[in-house]
XYZ file of C-alpha atoms in Angstrom:
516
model
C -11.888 6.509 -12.096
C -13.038 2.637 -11.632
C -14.973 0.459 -14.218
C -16.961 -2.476 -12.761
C -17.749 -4.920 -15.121
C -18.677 -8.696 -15.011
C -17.055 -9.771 -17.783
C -16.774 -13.902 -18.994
C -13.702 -15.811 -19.537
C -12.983 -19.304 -20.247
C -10.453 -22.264 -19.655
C -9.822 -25.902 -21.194
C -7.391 -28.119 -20.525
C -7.771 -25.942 -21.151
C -9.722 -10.881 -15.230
C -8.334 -1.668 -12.411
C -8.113 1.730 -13.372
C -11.050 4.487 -13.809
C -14.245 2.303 -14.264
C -16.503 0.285 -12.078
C -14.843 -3.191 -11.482
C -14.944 -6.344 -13.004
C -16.039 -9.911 -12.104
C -14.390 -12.418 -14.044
C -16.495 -16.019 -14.487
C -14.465 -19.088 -15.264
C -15.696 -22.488 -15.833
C -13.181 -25.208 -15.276
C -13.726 -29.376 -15.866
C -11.844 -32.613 -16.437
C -12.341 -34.191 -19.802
C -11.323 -37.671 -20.620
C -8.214 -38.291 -22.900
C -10.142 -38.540 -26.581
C -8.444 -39.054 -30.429
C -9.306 -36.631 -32.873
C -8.236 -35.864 -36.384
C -7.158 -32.558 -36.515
C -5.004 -30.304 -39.083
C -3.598 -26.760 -39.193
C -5.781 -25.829 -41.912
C -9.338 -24.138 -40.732
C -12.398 -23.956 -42.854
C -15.603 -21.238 -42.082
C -18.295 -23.749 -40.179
C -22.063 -23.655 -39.848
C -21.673 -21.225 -37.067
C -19.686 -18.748 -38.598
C -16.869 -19.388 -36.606
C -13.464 -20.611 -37.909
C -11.735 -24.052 -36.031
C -9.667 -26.520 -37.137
C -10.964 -29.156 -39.749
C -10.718 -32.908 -39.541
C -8.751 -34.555 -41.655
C -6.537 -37.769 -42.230
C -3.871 -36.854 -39.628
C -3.967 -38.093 -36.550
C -2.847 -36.306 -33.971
C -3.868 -37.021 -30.078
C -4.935 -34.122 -27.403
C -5.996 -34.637 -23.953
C -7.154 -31.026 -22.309
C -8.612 -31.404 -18.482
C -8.765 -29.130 -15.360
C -7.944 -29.876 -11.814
C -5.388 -31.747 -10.106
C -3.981 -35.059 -10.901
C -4.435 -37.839 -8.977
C -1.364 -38.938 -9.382
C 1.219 -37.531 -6.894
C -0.438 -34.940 -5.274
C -1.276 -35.386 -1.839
C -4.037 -32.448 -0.424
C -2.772 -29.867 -2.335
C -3.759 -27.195 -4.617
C -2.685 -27.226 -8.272
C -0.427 -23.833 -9.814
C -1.295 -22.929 -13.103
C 0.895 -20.093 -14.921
C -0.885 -17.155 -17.020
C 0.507 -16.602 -20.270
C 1.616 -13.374 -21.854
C -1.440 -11.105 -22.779
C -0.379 -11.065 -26.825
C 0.206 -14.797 -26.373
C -2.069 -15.054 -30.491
C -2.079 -12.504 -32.570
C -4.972 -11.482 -34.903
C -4.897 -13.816 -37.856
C -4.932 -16.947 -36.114
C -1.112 -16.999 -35.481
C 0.682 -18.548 -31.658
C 3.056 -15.518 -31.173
C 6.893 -16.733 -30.005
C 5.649 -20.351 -30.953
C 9.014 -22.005 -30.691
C 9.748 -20.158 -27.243
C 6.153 -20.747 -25.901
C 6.893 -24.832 -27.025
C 10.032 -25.064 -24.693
C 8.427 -23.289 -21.968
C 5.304 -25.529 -21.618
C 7.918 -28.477 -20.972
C 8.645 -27.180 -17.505
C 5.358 -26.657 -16.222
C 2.140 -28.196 -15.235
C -0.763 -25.675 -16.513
C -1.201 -22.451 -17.883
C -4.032 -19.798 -18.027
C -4.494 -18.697 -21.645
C -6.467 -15.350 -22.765
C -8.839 -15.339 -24.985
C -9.927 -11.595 -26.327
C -13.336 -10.519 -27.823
C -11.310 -7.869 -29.873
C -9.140 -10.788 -31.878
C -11.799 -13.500 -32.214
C -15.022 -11.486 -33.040
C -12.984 -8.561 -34.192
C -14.525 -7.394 -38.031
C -17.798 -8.410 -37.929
C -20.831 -9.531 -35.332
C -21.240 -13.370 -35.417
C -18.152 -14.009 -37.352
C -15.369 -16.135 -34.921
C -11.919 -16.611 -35.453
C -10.747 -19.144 -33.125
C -7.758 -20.197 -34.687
C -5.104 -19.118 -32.746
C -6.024 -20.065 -29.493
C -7.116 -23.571 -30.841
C -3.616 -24.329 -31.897
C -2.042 -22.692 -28.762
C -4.529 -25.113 -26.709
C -3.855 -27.796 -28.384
C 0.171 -27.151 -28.132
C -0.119 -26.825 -24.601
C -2.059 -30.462 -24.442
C 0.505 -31.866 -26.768
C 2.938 -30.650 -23.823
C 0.857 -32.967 -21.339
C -0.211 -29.507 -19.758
C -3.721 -28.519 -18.138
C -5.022 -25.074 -19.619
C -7.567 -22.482 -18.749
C -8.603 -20.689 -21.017
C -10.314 -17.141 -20.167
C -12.663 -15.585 -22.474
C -11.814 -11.082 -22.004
C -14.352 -9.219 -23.056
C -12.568 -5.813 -22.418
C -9.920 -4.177 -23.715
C -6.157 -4.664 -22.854
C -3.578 -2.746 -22.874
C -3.403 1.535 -22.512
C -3.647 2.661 -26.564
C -2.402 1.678 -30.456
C 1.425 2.718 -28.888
C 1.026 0.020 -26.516
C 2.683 -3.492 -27.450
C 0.120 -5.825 -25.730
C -2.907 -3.695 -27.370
C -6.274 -5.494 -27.721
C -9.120 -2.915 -28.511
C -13.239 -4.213 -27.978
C -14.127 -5.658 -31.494
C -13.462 -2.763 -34.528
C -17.594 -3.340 -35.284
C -18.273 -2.703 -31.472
C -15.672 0.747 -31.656
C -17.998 1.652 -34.590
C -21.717 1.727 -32.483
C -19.688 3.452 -29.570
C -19.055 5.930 -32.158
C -22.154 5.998 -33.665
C -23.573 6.581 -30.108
C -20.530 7.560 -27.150
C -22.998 6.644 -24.076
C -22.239 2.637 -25.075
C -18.860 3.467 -23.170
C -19.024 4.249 -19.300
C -18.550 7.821 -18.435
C -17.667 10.244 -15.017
C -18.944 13.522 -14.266
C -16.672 15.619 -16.226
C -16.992 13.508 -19.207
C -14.420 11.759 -19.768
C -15.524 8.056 -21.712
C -13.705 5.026 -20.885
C -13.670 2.713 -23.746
C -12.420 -0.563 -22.368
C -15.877 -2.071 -21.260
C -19.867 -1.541 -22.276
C -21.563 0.435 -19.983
C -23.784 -1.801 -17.645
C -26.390 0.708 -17.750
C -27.469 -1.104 -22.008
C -26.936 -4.095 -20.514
C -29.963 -5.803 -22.302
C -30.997 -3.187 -24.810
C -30.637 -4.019 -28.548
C -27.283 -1.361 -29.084
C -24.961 -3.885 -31.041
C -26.451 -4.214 -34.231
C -29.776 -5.434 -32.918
C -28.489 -7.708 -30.027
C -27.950 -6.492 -26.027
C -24.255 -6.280 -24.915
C -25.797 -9.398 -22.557
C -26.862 -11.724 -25.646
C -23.285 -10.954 -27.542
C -21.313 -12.302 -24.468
C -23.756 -15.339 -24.437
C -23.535 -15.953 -28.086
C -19.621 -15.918 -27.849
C -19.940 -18.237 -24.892
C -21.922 -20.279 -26.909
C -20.005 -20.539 -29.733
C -17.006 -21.315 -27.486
C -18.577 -24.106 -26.115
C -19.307 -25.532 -29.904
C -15.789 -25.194 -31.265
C -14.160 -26.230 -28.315
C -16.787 -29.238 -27.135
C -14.436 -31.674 -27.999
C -11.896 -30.427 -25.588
C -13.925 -28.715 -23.396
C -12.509 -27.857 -19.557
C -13.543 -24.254 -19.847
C -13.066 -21.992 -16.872
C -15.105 -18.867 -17.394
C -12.803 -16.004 -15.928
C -12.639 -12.530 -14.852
C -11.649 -9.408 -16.733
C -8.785 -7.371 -14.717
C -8.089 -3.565 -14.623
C -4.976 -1.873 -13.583
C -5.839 0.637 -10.807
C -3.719 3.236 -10.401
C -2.671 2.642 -6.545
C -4.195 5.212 -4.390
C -6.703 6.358 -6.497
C -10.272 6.904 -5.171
C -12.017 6.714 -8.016
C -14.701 7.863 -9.759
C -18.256 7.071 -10.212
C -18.664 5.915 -13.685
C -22.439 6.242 -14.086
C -22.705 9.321 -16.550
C -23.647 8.147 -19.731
C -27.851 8.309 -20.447
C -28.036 4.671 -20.285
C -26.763 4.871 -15.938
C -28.540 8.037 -15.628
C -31.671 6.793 -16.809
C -31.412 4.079 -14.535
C -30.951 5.928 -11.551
C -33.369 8.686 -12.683
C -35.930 5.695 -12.709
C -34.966 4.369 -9.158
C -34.902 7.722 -7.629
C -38.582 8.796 -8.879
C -39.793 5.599 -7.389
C -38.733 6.008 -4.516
C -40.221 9.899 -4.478
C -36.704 11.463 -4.742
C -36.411 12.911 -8.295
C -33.701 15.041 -7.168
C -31.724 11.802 -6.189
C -31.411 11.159 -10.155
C -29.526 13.637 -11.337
C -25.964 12.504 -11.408
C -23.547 10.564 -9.197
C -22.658 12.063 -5.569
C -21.333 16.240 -4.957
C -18.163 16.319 -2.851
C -16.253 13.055 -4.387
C -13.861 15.397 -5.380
C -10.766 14.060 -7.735
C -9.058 10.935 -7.526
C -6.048 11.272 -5.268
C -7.613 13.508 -2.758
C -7.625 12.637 0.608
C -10.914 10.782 1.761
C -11.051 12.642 4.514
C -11.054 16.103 2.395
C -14.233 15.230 0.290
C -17.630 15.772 1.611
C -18.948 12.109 0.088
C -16.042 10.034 1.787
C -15.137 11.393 4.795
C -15.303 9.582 8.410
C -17.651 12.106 10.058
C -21.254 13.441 8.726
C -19.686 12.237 5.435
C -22.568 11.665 2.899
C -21.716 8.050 1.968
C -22.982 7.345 5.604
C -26.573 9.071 4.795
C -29.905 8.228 3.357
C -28.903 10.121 0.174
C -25.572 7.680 0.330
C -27.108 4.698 1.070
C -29.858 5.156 -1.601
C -26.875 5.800 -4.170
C -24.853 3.257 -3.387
C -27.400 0.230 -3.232
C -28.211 1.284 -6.543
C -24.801 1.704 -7.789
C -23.658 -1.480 -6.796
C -26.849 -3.103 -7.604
C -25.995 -2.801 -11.057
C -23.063 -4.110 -10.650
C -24.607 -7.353 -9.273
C -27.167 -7.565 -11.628
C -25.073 -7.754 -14.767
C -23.440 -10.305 -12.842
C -26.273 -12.256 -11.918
C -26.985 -11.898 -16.127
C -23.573 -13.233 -16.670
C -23.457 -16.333 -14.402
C -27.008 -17.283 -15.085
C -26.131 -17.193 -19.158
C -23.397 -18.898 -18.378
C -24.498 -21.688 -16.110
C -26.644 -22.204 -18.606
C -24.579 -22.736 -21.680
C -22.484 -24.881 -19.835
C -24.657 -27.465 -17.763
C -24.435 -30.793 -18.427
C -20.765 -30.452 -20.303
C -18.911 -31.594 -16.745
C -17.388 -27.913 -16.814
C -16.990 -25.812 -13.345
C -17.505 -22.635 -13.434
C -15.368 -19.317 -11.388
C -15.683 -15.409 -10.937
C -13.077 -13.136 -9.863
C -13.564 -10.042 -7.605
C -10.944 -7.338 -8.056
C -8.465 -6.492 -5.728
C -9.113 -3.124 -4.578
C -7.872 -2.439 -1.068
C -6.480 1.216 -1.416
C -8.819 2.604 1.192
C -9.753 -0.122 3.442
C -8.460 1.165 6.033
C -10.781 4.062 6.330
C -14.563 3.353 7.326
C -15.823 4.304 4.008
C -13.447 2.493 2.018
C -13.783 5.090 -0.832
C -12.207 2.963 -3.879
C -14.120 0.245 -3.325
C -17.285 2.172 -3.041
C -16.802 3.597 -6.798
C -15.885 0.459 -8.413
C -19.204 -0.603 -7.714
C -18.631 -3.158 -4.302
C -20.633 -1.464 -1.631
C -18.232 -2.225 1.141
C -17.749 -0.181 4.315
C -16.826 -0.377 7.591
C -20.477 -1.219 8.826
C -21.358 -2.965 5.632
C -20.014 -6.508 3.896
C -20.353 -5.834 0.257
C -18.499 -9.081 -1.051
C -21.136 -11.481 0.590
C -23.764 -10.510 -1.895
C -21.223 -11.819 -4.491
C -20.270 -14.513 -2.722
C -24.010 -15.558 -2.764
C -24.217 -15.293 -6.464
C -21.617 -17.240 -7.061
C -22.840 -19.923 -5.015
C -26.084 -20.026 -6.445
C -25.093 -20.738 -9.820
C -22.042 -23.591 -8.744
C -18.984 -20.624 -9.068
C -16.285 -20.641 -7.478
C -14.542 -17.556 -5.841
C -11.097 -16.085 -7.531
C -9.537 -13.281 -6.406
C -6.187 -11.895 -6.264
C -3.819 -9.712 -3.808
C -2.427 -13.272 -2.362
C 1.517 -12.085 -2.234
C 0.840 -8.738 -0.767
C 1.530 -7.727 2.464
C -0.122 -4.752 4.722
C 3.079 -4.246 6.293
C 4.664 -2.977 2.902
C 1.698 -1.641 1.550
C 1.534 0.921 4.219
C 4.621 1.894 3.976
C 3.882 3.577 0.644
C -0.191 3.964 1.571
C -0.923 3.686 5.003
C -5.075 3.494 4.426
C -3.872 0.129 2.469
C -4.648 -3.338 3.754
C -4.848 -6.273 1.361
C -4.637 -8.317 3.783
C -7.443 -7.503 5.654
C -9.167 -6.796 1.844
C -8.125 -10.767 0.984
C -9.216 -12.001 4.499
C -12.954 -10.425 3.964
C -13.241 -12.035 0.916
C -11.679 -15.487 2.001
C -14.207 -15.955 4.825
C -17.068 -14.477 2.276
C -15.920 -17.646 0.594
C -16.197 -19.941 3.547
C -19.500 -18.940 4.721
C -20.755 -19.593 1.411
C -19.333 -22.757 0.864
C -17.502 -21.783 -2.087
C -14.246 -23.082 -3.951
C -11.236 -20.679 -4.030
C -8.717 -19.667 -6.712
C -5.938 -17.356 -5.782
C -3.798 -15.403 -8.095
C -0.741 -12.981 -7.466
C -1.651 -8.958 -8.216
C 2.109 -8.206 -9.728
C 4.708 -11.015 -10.629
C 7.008 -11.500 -7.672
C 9.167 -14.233 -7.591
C 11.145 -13.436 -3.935
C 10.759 -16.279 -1.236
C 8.559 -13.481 0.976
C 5.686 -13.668 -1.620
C 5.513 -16.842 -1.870
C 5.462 -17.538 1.552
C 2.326 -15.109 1.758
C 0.597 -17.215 -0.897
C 0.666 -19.932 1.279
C 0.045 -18.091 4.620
C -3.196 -16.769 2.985
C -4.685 -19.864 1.406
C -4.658 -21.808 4.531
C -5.966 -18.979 6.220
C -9.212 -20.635 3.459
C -8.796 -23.689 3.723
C -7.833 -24.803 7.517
C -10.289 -26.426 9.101
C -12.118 -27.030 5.932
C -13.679 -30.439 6.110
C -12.892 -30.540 1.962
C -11.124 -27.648 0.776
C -10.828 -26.580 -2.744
C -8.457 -23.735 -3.542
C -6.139 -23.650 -6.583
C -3.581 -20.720 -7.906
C -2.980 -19.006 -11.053
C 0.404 -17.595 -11.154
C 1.087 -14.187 -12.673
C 2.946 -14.140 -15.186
C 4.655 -16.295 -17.586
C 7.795 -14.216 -18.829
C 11.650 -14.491 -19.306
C 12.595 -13.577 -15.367
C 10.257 -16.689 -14.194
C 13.322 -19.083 -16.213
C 16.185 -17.440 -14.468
C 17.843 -19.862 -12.511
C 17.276 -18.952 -8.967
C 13.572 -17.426 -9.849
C 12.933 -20.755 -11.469
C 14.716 -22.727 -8.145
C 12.170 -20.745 -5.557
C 9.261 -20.875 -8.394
C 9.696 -24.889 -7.941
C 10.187 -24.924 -4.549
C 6.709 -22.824 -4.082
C 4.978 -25.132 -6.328
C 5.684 -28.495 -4.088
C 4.708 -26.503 -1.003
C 1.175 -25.896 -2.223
C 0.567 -28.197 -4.641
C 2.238 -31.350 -2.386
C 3.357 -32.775 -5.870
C 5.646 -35.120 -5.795
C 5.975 -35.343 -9.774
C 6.299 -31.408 -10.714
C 8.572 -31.070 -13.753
C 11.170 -29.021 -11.575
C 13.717 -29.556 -14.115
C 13.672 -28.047 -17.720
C 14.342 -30.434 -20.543
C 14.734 -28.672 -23.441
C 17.256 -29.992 -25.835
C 17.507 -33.926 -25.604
C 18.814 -35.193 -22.370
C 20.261 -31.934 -20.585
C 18.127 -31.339 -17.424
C 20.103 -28.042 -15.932
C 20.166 -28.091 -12.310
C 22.349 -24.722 -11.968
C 22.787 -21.468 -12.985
C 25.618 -22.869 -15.396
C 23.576 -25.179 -17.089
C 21.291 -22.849 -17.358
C 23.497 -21.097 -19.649
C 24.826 -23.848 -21.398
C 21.098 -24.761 -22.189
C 20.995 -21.686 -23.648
C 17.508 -20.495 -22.193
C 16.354 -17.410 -24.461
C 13.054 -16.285 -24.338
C 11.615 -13.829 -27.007
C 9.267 -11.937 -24.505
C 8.715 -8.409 -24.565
């Protein structure tokens, strides 16, 4: 199955399994260094949202976005994602002394920031805590941060470590009624994203899933003004490599929808239900009657009809999202980004099957990521997507319809055409000299010839393996090559004046990160 879902995220300085995919909006921006009295303690404010109180200690924080001025050349700045569970529900920085020493060697990070921990008991009610003091630690480490507001589930169940279900009042109305949650045709409900199909109907205690992302934008922006460099981000999946997918637009909320489209256009019997002959989800396209090459039915009027409509809502709720957004954020010096999964399991084949039923209508004949592209530009975001380290000629080795390459190169000229900014990111944390290498291949496969490019990378994923000596030697050596930074902290300082420049100081250091 796929999920589709635009889904906001933010930064300050500060993102594919059975569902329709997710966009991911970011807003990035540079604030100026400011003084501000802040404490530990938190008190409930005016907008129901708890963040730190002023008091009598002083305490300075600069938080910005983008690339300093100041030894960089024409590059593009690295930031570094942070574990998932990086805060913990309650308001407390998980690993805090570990996270400390690890913001010393680097530059930026990308932080998290979950609907399920901040808005998790009750509608309205905003517990920011957590990622206020994990911002502000990361400023106090001289570091830029992005900060990217999830509004989907992550993690697989209860079982799994890094578990971060959609708000417990939210769980409750998809109880109440099981359509909120996306659904496939032999009804199987995905609960890790609200259906698009209730987009802006009054199912969350009397506001649309649309106006509870807004208000949590909004009440980001308050708490946070004072430090505001907010990049608005995607929302990820894991997809199950290989998969086709299925078409999640089952529940009565989708159905209705297409039941609406199809009468108008004098085709009731076009309403029904999603496509016959998708078959299952690791069946060979060119064994299903919807997918195959020839007289398949994706490449018929029935198909067509489907599809526009299936990926119109897609495009829609992002249009919603980015419009809300652009909104809540103008005139706050913040930049704004949307990521575009990385789905390239079929595009090799004409119909490009997995794409197709995570809601990007993308074929062979068709360029479905220009549509986004255009939405993005109209509302100032910039273009993030992923798949930057991979390689067709080991993809196909284990799937030979594979090419993210050719998936990543669509995209990137999608990007150019539009006159878009670019942000790259990894799909699975590599750290060998080949994927790296890639990174760089691709993003000047962006930005040559680019009067002023823009392009900046977010590195997945902070853990223990990135501080290994030789990881952390080709890490470094990656960094200057993009960034041309001639004042990265390549060195870690983390007790007094040892700066380990081997494996055996490594160990003398004593380097021990608590990550799971």
């Amino acid at each position: 199955m796929a999920i589709a879902t635009f889904a906001p995220s933010f930064c300050c300085t500060r993102t594919e399994p059975t569902q329709l995919p997710r966009f991911r909006l970011t807003h990035s921006h540079k604030l100026q260094s400011q003084t501000r009295r802040l404490s530990v303690s938190c008190r409930l404010n005016s907008s129901n949202s708890l963040s730190p109180a002023d008091n009598n200690n002083n305490n300075r924080y600069k938080l910005h976005d983008g690339a300093s001025s100041q030894g960089r050349r024409n590059g593009s700045p690295v930031f570094v994602k942070l574990p998932e569970d990086s805060t913990m529900i309650g308001g407390k920085v998980k690993r805090r002394k570990a996270m400390a020493q690890s913001f010393k060697a680097l530059e930026g990070v990308v932080v998290e920031v979950w609907w399920g921990v901040v808005e998790r008991d009750r509608p309205g009610v905003y517990d920011w805590r957590g990622y206020f003091d994990l911002i502000v630690l990361a400023s106090n480490c001289g570091l830029k941060v992005r900060a990217l507001l999830a509004f989907h589930q992550c993690g697989s169940g209860p079982g799994d470590p890094k578990w971060v279900p959609l708000p417990q009042w939210v769980l409750e109305e998809i109880d109440k009624d099981p359509d909120l949650a996306y659904s496939d045709r032999f009804g199987r409900r995905n609960m890790e994203y609200i259906s698009l199909g209730c987009d802006i109907l009054p199912v969350l205690r009397g506001r649309s899933p649309i106006q509870a992302y807004t208000d949590f934008m909004r009440n980001f922006r308050d708490t946070f003004r004072p430090l505001l460099g907010a990049i608005i981000t995607k929302l990820t999946w894991s997809w199950r490599s290989r998969e086709l997918g299925e078409f999640q637009c089952y529940d009565k909320y989708m159905l209705a929808s297409l039941n609406a489209c199809a009468r108008e256009i004098g085709m009731r019997e076009w309403g029904d239900g999603g496509p016959i002959g998708a078959s299952n989800l690791m069946q060979d396209p060119e064994h299903t009657e919807f997918f195959r090459t020839d007289n398949g039915l994706w490449n018929t009027a029935y198909g067509n009809f489907f599809l526009e409509w299936y990926s119109g809502m897609l495009l829609l709720h992002g249009e919603r999202i980015c419009r809300e957004a652009e909104t809540i954020f103008r005139g706050t010096r913040v930049n704004t980004s949307a990521k575009v999964g990385g789905i390239h399991w079929h595009y090799g084949t004409p119909s490009h099957p997995s794409e197709l039923t995570a809601g990007y209508y993308n074929t062979s004949t068709r360029d479905g990521f220009l549509p986004i592209a255009r939405i993005f530009g109209r509302y100032g975001f910039t273009l993030c997507c992923s798949c930057f380290e991979m390689r067709d000629v080991d993809e196909k080795q284990m799937n030979p319809f594979s090419s993210p390459e050719g998936f990543l190169r669509q995209l990137l000229l999608a990007a150019r055409i539009c006159e878009i900014p670019l942000e790259g990111e990894n799909s699975a944390t590599s750290l060998d000299d080949a994927a790296f290498q890639q990174v760089i291949k691709m993003s000047k496969f962006y930005s040559e010839g680019l009067e002023k490019p823009s392009f900046s990378f977010n590195f997945l994923r902070m853990d223990k393996n990135m501080f290994e000596y030789h990881n952390w030697v080709r890490f470094t050596r990656f960094v200057r090559q993009l960034s041309g930074s001639s004042i990265f902290r390549a060195k870690l300082d983390f007790r007094g004046d040892i700066r380990p420049s081997s494996a055996s100081d490594f160990a003398k250091v004593g380097l021990a990160f608590a990550y799971c």
